[in-house]
PDB file of C-alpha atoms in Angstrom:
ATOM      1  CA  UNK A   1     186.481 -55.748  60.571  1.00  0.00           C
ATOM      2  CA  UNK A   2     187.489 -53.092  63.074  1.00  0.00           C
ATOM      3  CA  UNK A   3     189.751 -53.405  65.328  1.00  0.00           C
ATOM      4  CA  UNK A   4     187.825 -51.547  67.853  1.00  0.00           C
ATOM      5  CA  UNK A   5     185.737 -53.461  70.736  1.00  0.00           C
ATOM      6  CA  UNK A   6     181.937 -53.799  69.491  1.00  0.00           C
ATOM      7  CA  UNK A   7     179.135 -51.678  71.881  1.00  0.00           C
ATOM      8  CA  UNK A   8     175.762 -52.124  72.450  1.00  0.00           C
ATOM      9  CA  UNK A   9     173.351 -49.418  71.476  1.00  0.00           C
ATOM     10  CA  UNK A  10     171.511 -47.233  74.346  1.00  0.00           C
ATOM     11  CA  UNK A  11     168.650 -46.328  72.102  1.00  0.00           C
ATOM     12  CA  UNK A  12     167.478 -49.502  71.327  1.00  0.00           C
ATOM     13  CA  UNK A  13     169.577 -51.533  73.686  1.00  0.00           C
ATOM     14  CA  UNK A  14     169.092 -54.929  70.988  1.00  0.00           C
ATOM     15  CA  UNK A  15     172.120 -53.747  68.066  1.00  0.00           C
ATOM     16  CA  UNK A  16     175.839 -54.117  68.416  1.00  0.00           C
ATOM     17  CA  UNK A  17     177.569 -52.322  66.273  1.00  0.00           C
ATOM     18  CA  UNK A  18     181.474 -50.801  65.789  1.00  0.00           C
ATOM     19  CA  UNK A  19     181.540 -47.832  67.946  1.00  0.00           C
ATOM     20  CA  UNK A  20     183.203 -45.868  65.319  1.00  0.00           C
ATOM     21  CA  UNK A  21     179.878 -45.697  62.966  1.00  0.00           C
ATOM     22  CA  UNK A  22     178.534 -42.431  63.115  1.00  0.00           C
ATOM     23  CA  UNK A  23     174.924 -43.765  64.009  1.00  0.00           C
ATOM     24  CA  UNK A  24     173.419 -47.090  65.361  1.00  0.00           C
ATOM     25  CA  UNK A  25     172.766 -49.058  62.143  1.00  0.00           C
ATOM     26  CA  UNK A  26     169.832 -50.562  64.438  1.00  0.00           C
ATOM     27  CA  UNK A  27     167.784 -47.671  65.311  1.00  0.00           C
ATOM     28  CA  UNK A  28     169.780 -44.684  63.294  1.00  0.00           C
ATOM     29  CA  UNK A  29     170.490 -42.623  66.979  1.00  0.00           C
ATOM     30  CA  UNK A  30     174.492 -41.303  68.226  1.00  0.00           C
ATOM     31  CA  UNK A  31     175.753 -43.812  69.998  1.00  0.00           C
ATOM     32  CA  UNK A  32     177.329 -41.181  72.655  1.00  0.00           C
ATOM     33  CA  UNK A  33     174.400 -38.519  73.297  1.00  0.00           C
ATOM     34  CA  UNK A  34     171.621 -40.601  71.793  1.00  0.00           C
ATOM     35  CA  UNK A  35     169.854 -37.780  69.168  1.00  0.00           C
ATOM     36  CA  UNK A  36     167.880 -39.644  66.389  1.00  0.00           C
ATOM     37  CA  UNK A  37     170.075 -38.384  63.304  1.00  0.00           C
ATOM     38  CA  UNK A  38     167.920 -40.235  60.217  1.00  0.00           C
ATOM     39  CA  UNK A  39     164.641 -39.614  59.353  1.00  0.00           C
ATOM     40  CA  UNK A  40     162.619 -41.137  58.112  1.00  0.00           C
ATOM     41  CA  UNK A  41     163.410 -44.324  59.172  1.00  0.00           C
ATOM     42  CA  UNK A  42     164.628 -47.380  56.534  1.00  0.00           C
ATOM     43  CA  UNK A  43     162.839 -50.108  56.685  1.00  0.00           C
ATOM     44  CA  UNK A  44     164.141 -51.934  53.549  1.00  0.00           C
ATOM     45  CA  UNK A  45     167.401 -52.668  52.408  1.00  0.00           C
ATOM     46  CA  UNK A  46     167.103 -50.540  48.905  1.00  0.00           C
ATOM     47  CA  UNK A  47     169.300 -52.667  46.918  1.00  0.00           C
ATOM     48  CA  UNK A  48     167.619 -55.603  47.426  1.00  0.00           C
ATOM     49  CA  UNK A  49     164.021 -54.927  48.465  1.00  0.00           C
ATOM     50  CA  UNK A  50     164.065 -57.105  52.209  1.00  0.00           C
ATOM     51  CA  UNK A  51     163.722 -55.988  55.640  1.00  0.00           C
ATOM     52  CA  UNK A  52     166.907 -54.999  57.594  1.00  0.00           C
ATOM     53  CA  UNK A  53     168.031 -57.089  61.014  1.00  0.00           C
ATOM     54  CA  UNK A  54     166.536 -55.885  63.553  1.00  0.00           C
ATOM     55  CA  UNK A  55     169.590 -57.066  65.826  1.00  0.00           C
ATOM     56  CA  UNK A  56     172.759 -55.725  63.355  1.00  0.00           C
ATOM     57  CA  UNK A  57     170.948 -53.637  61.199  1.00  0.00           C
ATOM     58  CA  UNK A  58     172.559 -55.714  58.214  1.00  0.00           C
ATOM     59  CA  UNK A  59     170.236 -56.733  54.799  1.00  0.00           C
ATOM     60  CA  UNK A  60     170.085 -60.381  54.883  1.00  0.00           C
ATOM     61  CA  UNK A  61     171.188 -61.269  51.327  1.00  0.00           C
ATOM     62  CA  UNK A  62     173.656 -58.655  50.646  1.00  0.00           C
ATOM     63  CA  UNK A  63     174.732 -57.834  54.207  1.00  0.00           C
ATOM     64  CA  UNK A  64     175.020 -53.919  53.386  1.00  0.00           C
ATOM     65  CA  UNK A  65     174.952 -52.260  56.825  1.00  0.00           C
ATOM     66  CA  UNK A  66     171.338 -49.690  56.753  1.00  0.00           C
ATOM     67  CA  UNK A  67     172.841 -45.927  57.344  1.00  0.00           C
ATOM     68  CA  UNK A  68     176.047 -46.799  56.389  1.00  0.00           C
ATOM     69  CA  UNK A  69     175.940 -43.455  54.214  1.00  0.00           C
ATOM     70  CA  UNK A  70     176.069 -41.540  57.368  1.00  0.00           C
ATOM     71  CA  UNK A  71     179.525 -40.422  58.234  1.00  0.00           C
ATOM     72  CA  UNK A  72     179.122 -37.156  59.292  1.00  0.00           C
ATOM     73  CA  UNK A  73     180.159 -35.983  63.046  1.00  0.00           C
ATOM     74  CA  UNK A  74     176.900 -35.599  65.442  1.00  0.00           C
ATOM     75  CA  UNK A  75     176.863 -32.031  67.377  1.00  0.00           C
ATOM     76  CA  UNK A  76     178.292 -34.046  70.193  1.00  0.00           C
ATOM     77  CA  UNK A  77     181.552 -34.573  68.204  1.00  0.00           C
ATOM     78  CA  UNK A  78     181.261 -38.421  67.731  1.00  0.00           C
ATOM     79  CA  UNK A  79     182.839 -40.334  66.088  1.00  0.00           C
ATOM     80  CA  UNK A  80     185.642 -37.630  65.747  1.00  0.00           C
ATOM     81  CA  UNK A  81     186.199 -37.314  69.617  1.00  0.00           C
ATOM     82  CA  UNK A  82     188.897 -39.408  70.445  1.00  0.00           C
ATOM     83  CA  UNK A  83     187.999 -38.781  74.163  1.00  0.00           C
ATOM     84  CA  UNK A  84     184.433 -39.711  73.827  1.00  0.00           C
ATOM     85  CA  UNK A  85     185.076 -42.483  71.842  1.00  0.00           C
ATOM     86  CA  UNK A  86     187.202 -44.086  74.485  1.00  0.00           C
ATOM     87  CA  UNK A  87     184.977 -43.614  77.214  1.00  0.00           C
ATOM     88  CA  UNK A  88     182.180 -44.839  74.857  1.00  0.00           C
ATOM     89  CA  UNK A  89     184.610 -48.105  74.344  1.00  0.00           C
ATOM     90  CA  UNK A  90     185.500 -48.296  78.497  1.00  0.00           C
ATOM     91  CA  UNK A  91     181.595 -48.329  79.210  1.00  0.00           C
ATOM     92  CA  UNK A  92     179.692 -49.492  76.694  1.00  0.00           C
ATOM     93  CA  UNK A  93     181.350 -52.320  75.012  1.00  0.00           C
ATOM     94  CA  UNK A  94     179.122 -55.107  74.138  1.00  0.00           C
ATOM     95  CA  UNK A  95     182.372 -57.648  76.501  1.00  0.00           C
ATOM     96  CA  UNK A  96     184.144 -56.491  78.804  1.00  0.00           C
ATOM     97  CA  UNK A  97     182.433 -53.341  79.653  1.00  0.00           C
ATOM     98  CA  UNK A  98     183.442 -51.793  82.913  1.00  0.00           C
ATOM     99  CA  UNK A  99     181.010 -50.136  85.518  1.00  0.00           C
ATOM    100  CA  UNK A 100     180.640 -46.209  85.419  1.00  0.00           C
ATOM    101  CA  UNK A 101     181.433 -44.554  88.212  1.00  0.00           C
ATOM    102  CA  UNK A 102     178.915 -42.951  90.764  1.00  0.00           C
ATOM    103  CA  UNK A 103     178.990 -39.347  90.456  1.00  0.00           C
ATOM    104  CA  UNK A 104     178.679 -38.931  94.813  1.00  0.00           C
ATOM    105  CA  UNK A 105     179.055 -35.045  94.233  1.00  0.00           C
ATOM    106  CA  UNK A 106     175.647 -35.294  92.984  1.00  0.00           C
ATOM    107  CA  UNK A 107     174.270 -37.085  95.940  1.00  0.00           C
ATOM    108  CA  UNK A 108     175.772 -34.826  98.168  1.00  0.00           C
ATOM    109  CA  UNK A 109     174.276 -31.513  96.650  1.00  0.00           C
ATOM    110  CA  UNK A 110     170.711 -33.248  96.954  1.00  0.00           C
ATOM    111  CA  UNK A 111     171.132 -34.601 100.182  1.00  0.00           C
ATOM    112  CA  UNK A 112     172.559 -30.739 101.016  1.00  0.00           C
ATOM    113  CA  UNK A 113     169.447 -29.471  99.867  1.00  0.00           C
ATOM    114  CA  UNK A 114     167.161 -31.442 101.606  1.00  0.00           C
ATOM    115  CA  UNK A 115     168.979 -30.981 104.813  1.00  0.00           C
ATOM    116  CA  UNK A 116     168.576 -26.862 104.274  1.00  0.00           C
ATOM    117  CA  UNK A 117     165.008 -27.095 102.911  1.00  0.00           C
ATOM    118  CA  UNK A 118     164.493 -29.119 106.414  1.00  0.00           C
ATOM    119  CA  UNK A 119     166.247 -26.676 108.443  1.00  0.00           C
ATOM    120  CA  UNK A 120     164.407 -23.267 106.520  1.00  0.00           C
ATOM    121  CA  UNK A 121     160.671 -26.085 107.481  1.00  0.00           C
ATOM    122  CA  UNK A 122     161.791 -26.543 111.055  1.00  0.00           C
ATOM    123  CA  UNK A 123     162.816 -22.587 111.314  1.00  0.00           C
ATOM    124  CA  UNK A 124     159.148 -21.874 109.922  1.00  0.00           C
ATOM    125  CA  UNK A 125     157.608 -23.661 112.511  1.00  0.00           C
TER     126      UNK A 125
END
């Protein structure tokens, strides 16, 4: 077992999984930018022939974990980012998981915007 906090999955918001895997053994997306990364999609465990968990992504009778072959980086640099693995940990974990921020920058540019598209409407007038 890891010693890492376990996450939830954004894709399909059901699996909880070590946030070290390369991709959600639930639904086979990066756990940090969310790109699909398998295709097709597995189904059955191919070992033993049975349908995977839908929750864990684990074959019921021999409990190997589906995409576990995957350990490649993503594009975004997970699971090799130590800095995006940590904030993945901070906000995602599956206990414990703290609140992101609000980005209020962003609020102010729109509501800066709409102010100026106002003014230009009222100017037109």
């Amino acid at each position: 077992m890891s010693e890492l906090p376990y996450i939830r999955c954004l894709g399909c918001e059901t699996t909880v999984f070590d946030p070290a895997r390369a991709v959600c053994p639930g639904c086979g997306r990066c756990p940090v930018c969310g790109l699909k990364r398998v295709k097709p999609e597995l189904k059955d465990c191919p070992e033993c022939a049975l349908p995977y968990c839908t929750c864990c992504g684990r074959c019921p009778k021999c409990a190997g974990l589906r995409y576990a072959e995957i350990d490649t980086p993503c594009e975004c640099g997970h699971p090799h980012n130590a800095e995006k693995l940590e904030d993945l940990i901070r906000y995602e974990a599956a206990v414990g998981a703290e609140s992101r921020p609000f980005d209020w920058g962003c609020v102010m540019v729109i509501l800066a915007l709409v102010a100026v598209i106002l003014l230009i409407l009222n100017a037109l007038r």
